[in-house]
Coordinates of C-alpha atoms and ligand atoms in Angstrom, one line a residue:
M1 CA -4.9 25.0 -25.5
K2 CA -7.7 26.6 -23.2
Q3 CA -7.1 26.6 -19.3
R4 CA -9.8 24.8 -17.4
D5 CA -10.8 26.1 -13.9
F6 CA -12.1 24.0 -11.2
D7 CA -12.6 24.1 -7.4
A8 CA -10.7 21.2 -7.0
L9 CA -8.5 18.7 -8.8
I10 CA -7.8 15.2 -7.6
V11 CA -4.7 13.4 -9.0
G12 CA -5.5 9.7 -9.1
A13 CA -8.5 7.5 -9.6
G14 CA -8.2 4.4 -7.2
F15 CA -10.0 4.0 -3.9
A16 CA -8.8 7.4 -2.8
G17 CA -9.9 9.5 -5.8
I18 CA -13.1 7.8 -6.4
Y19 CA -14.2 8.6 -2.6
Q20 CA -12.9 12.1 -2.7
L21 CA -14.6 12.9 -5.9
R22 CA -17.7 11.7 -4.7
N23 CA -17.6 13.6 -1.5
L24 CA -16.4 16.9 -2.9
R25 CA -19.1 16.6 -5.8
D26 CA -21.7 16.3 -3.1
L27 CA -20.3 19.5 -1.4
G28 CA -21.4 21.3 -4.8
L29 CA -17.8 21.8 -6.0
S30 CA -16.7 21.5 -9.8
V31 CA -14.2 18.7 -9.2
Q32 CA -11.7 17.1 -12.1
V33 CA -10.1 13.9 -11.5
I34 CA -6.7 13.1 -13.6
D35 CA -5.1 9.9 -13.7
N36 CA -2.1 8.7 -15.7
A37 CA -3.7 5.1 -16.2
G38 CA -6.4 4.5 -19.1
D39 CA -9.2 4.0 -16.6
V40 CA -10.2 3.8 -12.9
G41 CA -8.3 1.5 -10.4
G42 CA -4.9 3.0 -9.3
T43 CA -2.8 0.2 -7.7
W44 CA -5.2 -2.3 -9.3
Y45 CA -5.4 -0.7 -12.7
W46 CA -1.5 -1.3 -12.6
N47 CA -0.6 -4.4 -10.8
R48 CA -1.9 -7.2 -13.3
Y49 CA 0.8 -9.6 -12.6
P50 CA -0.5 -13.1 -12.1
G51 CA -1.4 -14.0 -8.9
A52 CA -2.0 -10.3 -7.9
M53 CA -4.8 -10.3 -5.0
S54 CA -5.4 -8.1 -2.0
D55 CA -4.3 -9.7 1.3
T56 CA -7.1 -8.1 3.2
E57 CA -10.4 -10.1 3.2
S58 CA -12.8 -9.3 0.7
Y59 CA -15.8 -8.1 3.0
I60 CA -13.7 -5.3 4.4
Y61 CA -11.6 -4.4 1.3
R62 CA -13.9 -2.1 0.1
F63 CA -16.1 1.1 0.7
S64 CA -18.0 1.1 4.1
W65 CA -20.5 3.9 3.0
D66 CA -22.7 1.9 0.7
K67 CA -24.8 -0.6 2.8
E68 CA -26.9 -1.7 0.1
D69 CA -23.9 -2.3 -2.3
L70 CA -21.9 -4.0 0.6
Q71 CA -24.7 -6.5 1.0
T72 CA -25.4 -7.3 -2.7
Y73 CA -22.3 -6.9 -4.5
P74 CA -20.8 -10.4 -5.0
W75 CA -17.3 -11.6 -3.7
A76 CA -17.1 -15.2 -4.4
N77 CA -13.4 -15.9 -2.5
H78 CA -12.6 -14.8 1.0
Y79 CA -9.6 -12.4 -1.1
S80 CA -10.1 -10.7 -4.0
K81 CA -7.9 -11.0 -7.0
Q82 CA -6.9 -7.9 -9.0
A83 CA -9.4 -8.4 -11.6
D84 CA -12.2 -8.6 -8.9
V85 CA -11.0 -5.3 -7.1
L86 CA -10.8 -3.5 -10.5
A87 CA -14.2 -4.6 -11.5
Y88 CA -15.7 -3.5 -8.0
L89 CA -14.0 -0.1 -8.3
N90 CA -15.5 0.5 -11.9
H91 CA -18.8 -0.6 -10.6
V92 CA -18.7 1.9 -7.9
A93 CA -17.5 4.7 -10.3
N94 CA -20.3 3.8 -12.9
K95 CA -22.9 3.2 -10.0
Y96 CA -22.3 7.2 -9.0
D97 CA -21.7 8.4 -12.3
L98 CA -18.2 9.6 -11.3
K99 CA -16.3 8.8 -14.6
K100 CA -17.6 11.9 -16.4
H101 CA -15.3 13.8 -14.0
M102 CA -12.4 11.7 -14.6
Q103 CA -9.7 12.6 -17.5
F104 CA -7.3 9.4 -18.0
N105 CA -4.2 9.1 -19.9
T106 CA -3.3 12.5 -18.1
E107 CA -0.1 12.6 -15.9
L108 CA 0.4 15.5 -13.5
R109 CA 3.6 17.3 -14.8
S110 CA 3.6 20.2 -12.0
A111 CA 1.6 22.1 -9.7
E112 CA 2.5 25.5 -8.7
W113 CA 1.0 27.7 -5.7
D114 CA 0.0 31.2 -7.0
E115 CA 0.5 33.1 -4.0
E116 CA -1.5 36.3 -5.4
K117 CA -4.5 34.5 -6.6
N118 CA -4.5 31.7 -3.8
I119 CA -5.0 28.8 -6.6
W120 CA -2.9 25.9 -7.7
R121 CA -1.8 26.4 -11.6
I122 CA -1.5 22.5 -12.8
E123 CA 0.2 21.3 -15.8
V124 CA -0.3 18.1 -17.2
S125 CA 1.1 15.6 -19.8
T126 CA -1.4 16.3 -22.5
G127 CA -0.4 19.8 -22.6
E128 CA -3.5 21.3 -21.2
T129 CA -3.2 23.4 -18.0
F130 CA -5.7 23.8 -15.2
T131 CA -6.4 25.9 -12.2
S132 CA -7.8 24.8 -9.0
R133 CA -8.5 26.3 -5.6
Y134 CA -7.8 22.9 -3.9
L135 CA -5.5 20.2 -5.0
I136 CA -5.8 16.8 -3.7
T137 CA -3.1 13.8 -4.3
A138 CA -4.6 10.5 -4.2
L139 CA -1.3 9.0 -5.5
G140 CA -1.6 5.8 -3.5
L141 CA 1.5 4.4 -1.2
L142 CA 3.1 2.2 -3.9
S143 CA 3.1 3.4 -7.7
K144 CA 6.5 4.4 -8.4
Q145 CA 8.5 1.4 -9.5
N146 CA 11.7 0.3 -8.1
Y147 CA 14.0 -1.0 -10.9
P148 CA 16.9 -3.0 -9.9
D149 CA 20.5 -1.6 -11.1
I150 CA 21.9 -4.8 -12.6
K151 CA 25.1 -4.6 -14.7
G152 CA 24.4 -5.7 -18.3
I153 CA 20.5 -5.4 -18.0
D154 CA 20.2 -3.8 -21.7
K155 CA 22.3 -6.6 -23.0
Y156 CA 19.4 -9.1 -22.2
K157 CA 17.5 -10.5 -25.3
G158 CA 14.7 -11.9 -23.5
E159 CA 11.5 -10.3 -21.9
I160 CA 11.7 -8.3 -18.8
H161 CA 8.7 -7.2 -17.0
H162 CA 8.0 -5.2 -13.7
T163 CA 4.9 -6.8 -11.8
A164 CA 3.5 -3.4 -11.8
K165 CA 3.6 -2.9 -15.4
W166 CA 2.5 -6.0 -16.3
P167 CA 1.6 -6.4 -20.0
Q168 CA -2.3 -7.7 -20.4
G169 CA -2.6 -11.2 -21.3
Y170 CA 1.3 -12.2 -21.3
D171 CA 1.3 -15.9 -21.0
L172 CA 4.0 -17.6 -19.3
T173 CA 3.1 -21.0 -20.1
G174 CA 5.9 -23.1 -21.0
K175 CA 8.4 -20.4 -20.5
R176 CA 11.8 -20.5 -18.5
A177 CA 11.0 -17.6 -16.1
G178 CA 13.0 -16.0 -13.4
V179 CA 11.6 -13.9 -10.6
I180 CA 14.0 -11.2 -8.8
G181 CA 12.5 -10.3 -5.5
C182 CA 10.6 -12.2 -2.9
G183 CA 8.1 -9.7 -1.2
S184 CA 4.7 -9.8 -1.1
T185 CA 4.6 -9.4 -5.0
G186 CA 7.1 -12.2 -5.8
V187 CA 5.3 -14.5 -3.4
Q188 CA 2.1 -14.2 -5.2
V189 CA 3.7 -14.2 -8.6
I190 CA 5.7 -17.5 -7.8
T191 CA 3.0 -19.2 -6.1
D192 CA 0.6 -18.6 -9.1
I193 CA 3.1 -19.4 -12.2
A194 CA 5.0 -22.2 -10.8
K195 CA 2.7 -24.7 -12.2
R196 CA 2.7 -23.7 -15.7
V197 CA 5.9 -22.7 -16.3
Q198 CA 8.8 -24.8 -17.7
S199 CA 11.1 -23.7 -15.0
L200 CA 11.1 -20.9 -12.4
T201 CA 14.1 -19.7 -10.6
C202 CA 13.5 -17.2 -8.0
F203 CA 16.3 -14.9 -7.1
Q204 CA 15.9 -14.1 -3.4
R205 CA 17.8 -11.4 -1.2
H206 CA 16.2 -11.6 1.8
P207 CA 13.7 -14.5 2.7
Q208 CA 10.5 -13.4 4.4
Y209 CA 8.3 -15.0 6.9
S210 CA 4.7 -15.7 5.1
V211 CA 1.8 -17.5 6.5
P212 CA -1.2 -19.1 4.8
S213 CA -3.8 -16.8 3.7
G214 CA -6.7 -18.9 4.5
D215 CA -8.3 -18.3 1.0
G216 CA -11.1 -20.1 -0.4
P217 CA -14.9 -20.0 -1.6
V218 CA -17.3 -18.0 0.5
D219 CA -19.9 -20.1 2.0
P220 CA -23.4 -18.5 1.7
K221 CA -24.0 -18.8 5.5
Y222 CA -20.8 -16.8 6.0
R223 CA -22.1 -14.1 3.7
E224 CA -25.3 -13.9 5.1
Y225 CA -23.5 -13.4 8.5
V226 CA -21.6 -10.8 7.4
N227 CA -24.4 -9.0 5.6
N228 CA -26.3 -9.2 8.8
N229 CA -23.5 -7.9 11.0
Y230 CA -21.9 -5.0 8.7
D231 CA -22.4 -1.9 11.2
A232 CA -20.7 -4.0 14.1
I233 CA -18.1 -5.1 11.5
W234 CA -17.1 -1.7 10.6
D235 CA -17.3 -0.4 14.0
Q236 CA -14.8 -2.9 15.1
V237 CA -12.7 -2.1 12.0
R238 CA -12.4 1.6 12.8
N239 CA -11.7 1.2 16.3
S240 CA -9.0 -1.6 15.9
A241 CA -5.4 -0.7 15.2
V242 CA -4.5 -2.3 11.8
A243 CA -8.3 -2.3 10.6
F244 CA -8.1 -6.0 9.3
G245 CA -11.2 -7.3 10.9
F246 CA -9.9 -9.3 13.7
K247 CA -9.7 -8.3 17.4
E248 CA -5.6 -7.4 18.1
S249 CA -4.5 -9.5 21.1
T250 CA -3.4 -7.6 24.3
I251 CA -1.2 -10.6 25.5
P252 CA 2.3 -10.5 25.7
A253 CA 3.8 -13.8 24.0
M254 CA 5.8 -14.7 27.0
S255 CA 3.2 -14.2 29.4
V256 CA 1.7 -17.7 28.5
S257 CA 3.4 -21.0 28.6
P258 CA 5.2 -22.5 25.8
E259 CA 2.2 -24.9 25.0
E260 CA -0.2 -22.3 25.1
R261 CA 2.0 -20.1 22.9
E262 CA 2.5 -22.7 20.3
R263 CA -1.4 -23.4 20.4
I264 CA -2.3 -20.0 19.7
F265 CA 0.4 -19.6 16.7
E266 CA -1.1 -22.9 15.4
E267 CA -4.6 -21.6 15.4
N268 CA -3.9 -18.5 13.7
W269 CA -1.9 -20.2 11.1
Q270 CA -4.8 -22.3 10.4
K271 CA -7.3 -19.3 10.5
G272 CA -4.9 -17.7 7.7
N273 CA -3.8 -13.7 7.1
G274 CA -0.5 -12.4 7.7
F275 CA -1.6 -9.2 9.7
R276 CA -3.6 -11.7 11.9
F277 CA -0.5 -13.9 12.6
M278 CA 1.4 -10.8 13.7
F279 CA -1.0 -8.6 15.6
G280 CA -3.8 -11.1 16.5
T281 CA -1.6 -13.9 18.2
F282 CA 0.0 -11.5 20.6
C283 CA 0.7 -7.9 21.3
D284 CA 4.3 -7.6 21.4
I285 CA 5.5 -9.4 18.2
A286 CA 6.3 -6.4 16.5
Y287 CA 8.1 -4.7 19.6
N288 CA 9.5 -7.3 21.7
A289 CA 12.7 -9.3 20.1
E290 CA 12.1 -12.4 22.4
A291 CA 8.2 -12.5 21.4
N292 CA 9.3 -11.9 17.9
E293 CA 11.6 -14.8 17.9
E294 CA 8.9 -17.0 19.2
A295 CA 7.0 -16.3 16.0
C296 CA 9.9 -16.7 13.9
K297 CA 10.7 -20.3 15.2
F298 CA 7.3 -21.4 14.6
I299 CA 7.3 -19.9 10.7
R300 CA 10.6 -21.3 10.5
K301 CA 9.5 -24.5 11.8
K302 CA 6.5 -24.7 9.6
I303 CA 8.9 -24.0 6.4
G304 CA 11.0 -27.1 7.3
Q305 CA 8.1 -29.1 7.4
I306 CA 6.6 -28.0 4.1
V307 CA 9.5 -28.0 2.0
K308 CA 10.8 -31.4 1.5
D309 CA 14.4 -30.6 0.1
P310 CA 16.3 -29.4 3.2
A311 CA 18.8 -27.2 1.1
K312 CA 15.9 -25.1 -0.5
A313 CA 14.1 -25.1 3.0
R314 CA 17.4 -23.8 4.6
K315 CA 17.5 -20.9 2.0
L316 CA 13.6 -19.9 2.4
Q317 CA 14.1 -20.0 6.1
P318 CA 14.9 -16.2 7.2
T319 CA 17.0 -15.6 10.4
D320 CA 16.5 -11.9 10.8
Y321 CA 13.4 -10.3 12.9
Y322 CA 9.6 -10.8 11.5
A323 CA 9.7 -7.2 11.2
R324 CA 8.5 -6.3 7.3
R325 CA 4.8 -5.8 6.4
P326 CA 3.5 -9.5 7.3
L327 CA 2.8 -11.6 4.2
C328 CA 0.2 -14.4 3.6
D329 CA 0.0 -16.8 0.6
G330 CA -1.9 -19.4 -1.2
G331 CA 0.7 -22.3 -1.0
Y332 CA 4.1 -20.3 -1.5
Y333 CA 6.6 -22.7 0.3
E334 CA 4.8 -25.5 -1.4
Q335 CA 5.8 -24.6 -4.7
F336 CA 9.4 -25.5 -4.0
N337 CA 8.8 -29.0 -3.8
R338 CA 8.0 -28.9 -7.7
E339 CA 11.1 -30.0 -9.6
N340 CA 11.0 -27.1 -12.0
V341 CA 11.2 -24.7 -9.0
S342 CA 14.4 -23.6 -7.5
I343 CA 16.1 -20.9 -5.3
V344 CA 19.1 -18.7 -5.5
D345 CA 20.3 -17.2 -2.4
L346 CA 21.5 -13.7 -3.5
K347 CA 23.4 -13.4 -0.3
E348 CA 25.4 -16.4 -1.1
T349 CA 25.6 -16.2 -4.8
P350 CA 24.8 -12.4 -5.7
I351 CA 23.9 -11.5 -9.3
T352 CA 27.2 -10.2 -11.3
E353 CA 25.5 -9.3 -14.4
M354 CA 22.8 -10.1 -16.9
T355 CA 24.1 -11.6 -20.4
E356 CA 22.1 -11.9 -23.7
S357 CA 20.4 -15.0 -22.5
G358 CA 20.0 -14.7 -18.7
I359 CA 21.2 -13.9 -15.3
K360 CA 24.9 -14.7 -13.9
T361 CA 25.5 -15.1 -10.4
S362 CA 28.9 -15.1 -8.5
D363 CA 29.4 -19.0 -8.5
G364 CA 29.8 -18.7 -12.2
V365 CA 26.4 -20.2 -13.1
E366 CA 24.5 -18.6 -15.9
H367 CA 20.7 -19.0 -15.5
E368 CA 19.1 -18.9 -18.9
L369 CA 15.8 -17.5 -19.1
D370 CA 13.2 -16.5 -21.6
V371 CA 11.4 -13.8 -19.3
V372 CA 12.7 -12.0 -16.0
I373 CA 10.2 -10.8 -13.6
L374 CA 11.1 -7.8 -11.7
A375 CA 9.1 -8.2 -8.3
T376 CA 11.3 -5.4 -6.9
G377 CA 8.8 -3.3 -5.4
F378 CA 8.2 0.5 -5.0
D379 CA 9.9 3.7 -4.2
A380 CA 7.0 3.9 -1.7
V381 CA 5.1 7.0 -0.4
D382 CA 7.0 10.2 -1.3
G383 CA 8.6 8.6 -4.4
N384 CA 5.2 9.1 -6.0
Y385 CA 5.5 12.7 -5.2
T386 CA 9.1 13.8 -6.0
R387 CA 8.8 12.5 -9.6
V388 CA 6.8 15.6 -10.3
R389 CA 7.3 19.0 -9.3
I390 CA 4.8 20.4 -7.0
R391 CA 5.9 24.1 -5.6
G392 CA 4.2 25.6 -2.5
R393 CA 5.0 29.1 -0.8
N394 CA 8.3 30.9 -1.7
G395 CA 8.6 28.8 -4.7
K396 CA 9.8 25.8 -2.6
T397 CA 9.3 22.5 -3.9
L398 CA 8.2 19.4 -1.9
K399 CA 11.0 17.4 -3.2
E400 CA 13.3 20.4 -1.6
R401 CA 11.2 20.3 1.7
W402 CA 11.5 16.5 1.7
E403 CA 15.3 16.2 1.2
N404 CA 15.8 14.8 4.5
G405 CA 12.9 12.4 4.6
A406 CA 9.3 12.9 4.0
T407 CA 7.0 14.5 6.7
S408 CA 3.5 15.8 7.0
Y409 CA 0.9 16.6 9.6
L410 CA -1.6 13.9 10.1
G411 CA -0.3 11.9 6.8
V412 CA -2.8 14.9 5.0
C413 CA -1.1 18.4 4.8
V414 CA 2.3 19.8 4.4
P415 CA 3.3 23.3 5.8
G416 CA 3.8 25.7 3.0
F417 CA 1.6 24.0 0.8
P418 CA -1.8 25.7 1.3
N419 CA -5.0 24.0 0.2
M420 CA -3.1 20.8 -1.0
F421 CA -4.3 17.6 0.8
M422 CA -2.6 14.1 0.5
I423 CA -4.5 10.8 0.6
T424 CA -2.1 8.1 2.2
G425 CA 0.7 10.7 2.4
P426 CA 3.8 10.2 4.8
N427 CA 3.0 9.8 8.4
G428 CA -0.3 8.2 8.1
P429 CA -1.7 5.1 9.8
F430 CA 0.0 1.6 8.7
T431 CA -3.5 -0.3 8.4
N432 CA -5.6 -1.9 5.8
I433 CA -5.8 0.8 3.5
P434 CA -9.5 1.7 2.4
P435 CA -10.4 2.5 6.0
T436 CA -7.6 4.9 6.2
I437 CA -8.4 6.2 3.0
E438 CA -11.9 6.5 4.2
T439 CA -10.8 8.5 7.1
Q440 CA -8.6 10.6 5.5
V441 CA -11.1 11.6 2.6
E442 CA -13.6 12.3 5.3
F443 CA -11.2 14.8 7.2
I444 CA -10.2 16.5 3.9
T445 CA -13.9 17.0 2.8
A446 CA -14.7 18.6 6.3
A447 CA -11.9 20.7 6.2
I448 CA -12.7 21.9 2.7
G449 CA -16.2 22.5 3.8
E450 CA -14.9 24.6 6.8
A451 CA -12.5 26.5 4.5
E452 CA -15.4 26.9 1.8
K453 CA -17.7 28.4 4.9
S454 CA -15.1 30.4 6.5
K455 CA -13.7 31.5 3.4
R456 CA -10.0 30.7 4.4
L457 CA -7.1 29.2 3.1
L458 CA -5.8 25.8 5.0
E459 CA -2.3 25.3 5.7
A460 CA -0.9 23.1 8.5
E461 CA 1.4 25.1 10.9
E462 CA 5.2 24.0 11.0
Q463 CA 5.0 23.2 14.9
A464 CA 1.8 21.2 14.5
E465 CA 3.8 18.8 11.7
E466 CA 7.0 18.9 14.0
E467 CA 4.6 17.5 17.0
W468 CA 2.9 15.1 14.8
V469 CA 6.3 13.4 13.4
Q470 CA 7.6 13.6 17.0
L471 CA 4.6 11.7 18.1
C472 CA 4.7 9.0 15.3
E473 CA 8.7 8.7 16.3
E474 CA 7.9 8.2 19.8
I475 CA 5.6 5.4 19.0
A476 CA 8.0 3.9 16.6
A477 CA 11.0 4.1 18.8
N478 CA 10.9 0.4 20.1
S479 CA 9.4 -1.0 16.5
L480 CA 11.5 -3.9 15.4
F481 CA 10.4 -2.8 11.8
K482 CA 13.1 -0.4 12.1
T483 CA 15.6 -2.9 11.9
A484 CA 14.7 -4.1 8.5
N485 CA 15.5 -2.5 5.3
S486 CA 12.2 -2.5 3.9
W487 CA 9.7 -0.1 2.2
V488 CA 7.8 0.7 5.6
F489 CA 10.6 2.9 6.9
G490 CA 11.8 4.1 3.2
A491 CA 14.7 1.8 3.4
N492 CA 14.5 -0.2 0.4
I493 CA 15.9 2.0 -2.2
P494 CA 19.7 2.7 -2.9
G495 CA 20.5 6.1 -1.9
K496 CA 17.1 7.3 -0.4
K497 CA 17.5 8.6 3.2
A498 CA 15.5 6.1 5.5
S499 CA 12.6 8.1 7.1
L500 CA 9.6 7.2 9.3
V501 CA 7.0 6.6 7.0
F502 CA 3.8 5.6 9.0
F503 CA 1.9 6.4 12.4
F504 CA 1.8 3.3 14.4
G505 CA -0.6 4.4 16.7
G506 CA -3.3 2.6 15.2
L507 CA -6.5 3.7 13.3
Q508 CA -8.6 4.4 16.3
N509 CA -6.1 6.5 17.8
Y510 CA -5.8 8.5 14.4
R511 CA -9.6 8.9 13.9
A512 CA -9.9 10.1 17.4
R513 CA -7.2 12.8 16.8
L514 CA -8.6 13.8 13.4
K515 CA -12.4 14.0 14.9
E516 CA -11.0 16.3 17.7
I517 CA -9.5 18.7 15.1
I518 CA -12.7 18.6 12.9
E519 CA -15.0 19.3 16.3
G520 CA -12.8 21.8 17.5
E521 CA -10.9 25.1 16.4
W522 CA -8.9 23.3 13.4
K523 CA -6.0 22.8 15.9
G524 CA -2.7 22.8 13.9
F525 CA -4.3 24.9 10.9
K526 CA -3.2 28.3 10.2
Q527 CA -6.1 31.1 10.0
I528 CA -5.7 32.5 6.7
N529 CA -8.2 34.9 4.7
A530 CA -8.7 33.2 1.3
A531 CA -9.4 36.6 0.0
A532 CA -6.2 38.1 0.6
Ligands
NA7_1 P1 8.7 -5.0 -1.5 O1 8.1 -5.6 -0.3 O2 9.6 -3.8 -1.4 O3 9.6 -6.4 -2.2 C1 10.6 -6.4 -3.2 C2 11.3 -7.4 -3.4 O4 12.6 -7.4 -4.1 C3 12.3 -7.7 -2.1 O5 12.2 -9.1 -1.7 C4 13.9 -7.2 -2.0 O6 14.7 -7.8 -1.9 C5 13.6 -7.5 -3.6 N1 14.9 -6.6 -4.4 C6 14.5 -5.3 -4.5 N2 15.9 -4.8 -5.2 C7 16.6 -6.1 -5.3 C8 17.6 -6.0 -6.4 N3 18.3 -4.9 -6.8 N4 18.0 -7.4 -6.3 C9 17.4 -8.5 -5.6 N5 16.5 -8.4 -5.2 C10 15.8 -7.0 -5.0 O7 7.7 -5.0 -2.8 P2 6.7 -5.9 -3.1 O8 6.1 -5.4 -4.4 O9 6.7 -7.3 -3.0 O10 5.4 -5.5 -2.0 C11 5.2 -4.2 -1.8 C12 3.8 -4.0 -1.1 O11 2.7 -4.1 -2.1 C13 3.5 -5.0 0.0 O12 4.1 -4.9 1.2 C14 2.0 -4.9 0.0 O13 1.5 -3.7 0.6 C15 1.7 -4.8 -1.4 P3 15.0 -7.2 -0.1 O14 14.1 -7.8 0.9 O15 15.0 -5.7 0.0 O16 16.7 -7.7 0.1

């Protein structure tokens, strides 16, 4: 099969791949995007499970760079459902005529750096080969599914589906369903399907703290306000920490009276949004144990008030820190007031095995199920990379380099992997994702523009990565998030070494750092002549 040569190859056609393609095409480069999926969308192509929606508000869960589109593209609700986000990404790809540079149903198999020619040699699942001077991985944070290792899973005769590989149009009406996992995804699935399944058994290992999302139809007056203020809105988002469109609090929780604390928690519970509740109420919920416990007590009390059956309420009330990615929902706890919805606490009665007809727990109960839904999450961030062979200088693979934990310079570059850039790689900011994607894409575009002009290779220095990772560690040192076994610290996968996956210094500081690099001498990058 004939080899094709490009200036840049982008892997992934979600938010990141779409914007990167547009920018590099504007630089005048020949660009090819490949994606394993059948069309654009990335995360939003795969995650078609019932109830899937973004938990960032619609007005900022989109690209910021097309103002006319921002003001005219419809969004009916405060939160966008999976189908809405997918339609939006298709709309952008079509509007900018980007699909002609995209090849779908094509999975990256390997990428090897040719040290003599200074190019990447790429093999894909179709048997084709490509060469490219730049390799950009836009693989997303969460794409490699995590499947639980349950004894007897192969014996089960019913249907079994991971939420991130949901069969299109699959109807759950009248079925006896079981959901394993009660994270962000599990909460959304359970909330959505409870009303139409015959029975719903929720297998929960750790309960999580969830607050209302505050979803609802968008009032035309609100839309008009947003349209008239988009410049200021994006300015605020880019100069905030988590980029969720609200002002982060600067007030420590224990510095106010108990009554005032209660009032602030209640006000934010009513407004809705998980990130707002964690970061907009007080500044130290994620860092200070006492402050954290105040938020926990408030949410536990709410769960107790919503869920009528005390036994169910007790199982749903977490007792550990509120220190995972904050969740919000459209009436999750309310579903447990339905008679057809039950909860199994896996810490009290773990799953012992799957049988032909369902799931057996340690109390000897066999839960008979027509369908088992795996809402068990992802091998996040580096899991997307280590399943393919990416070989840099001296024959060393990324997997080998990341044996003791995935690290990078700025969440974007890895020493030893010249002219390769990651979007949302390890050690990038912990935020609403599209504003971070835009920041990184613009940085990568500037870097490639510089490399084209100066005819040099771009490769991060070891010391620059070490210093960046050290900074990430210092910032995260007191984070209560470290105590939870969640994907945020790469601690949700059995056998995987937990590591620091994010820069918790906020988008504003991250952007300031990248700007300094772009406007300076490309600090942290080696000066290597590309013609060498
Ligand atoms: P998460 O947040 O990683 O949640 C996965 C859930 O699955 C969580 O409740 C896990 O329990 C549970 N889990 C995982 N493995 C098992 C096994 N073997 N047995 C029982 N329960 C299990 O993934 P999500 O898809 O919900 O959300 C990921 C992100 O997507 C989210 O943060 C948003 O950014 C969007 P655990 O808590 O580990 O005990």
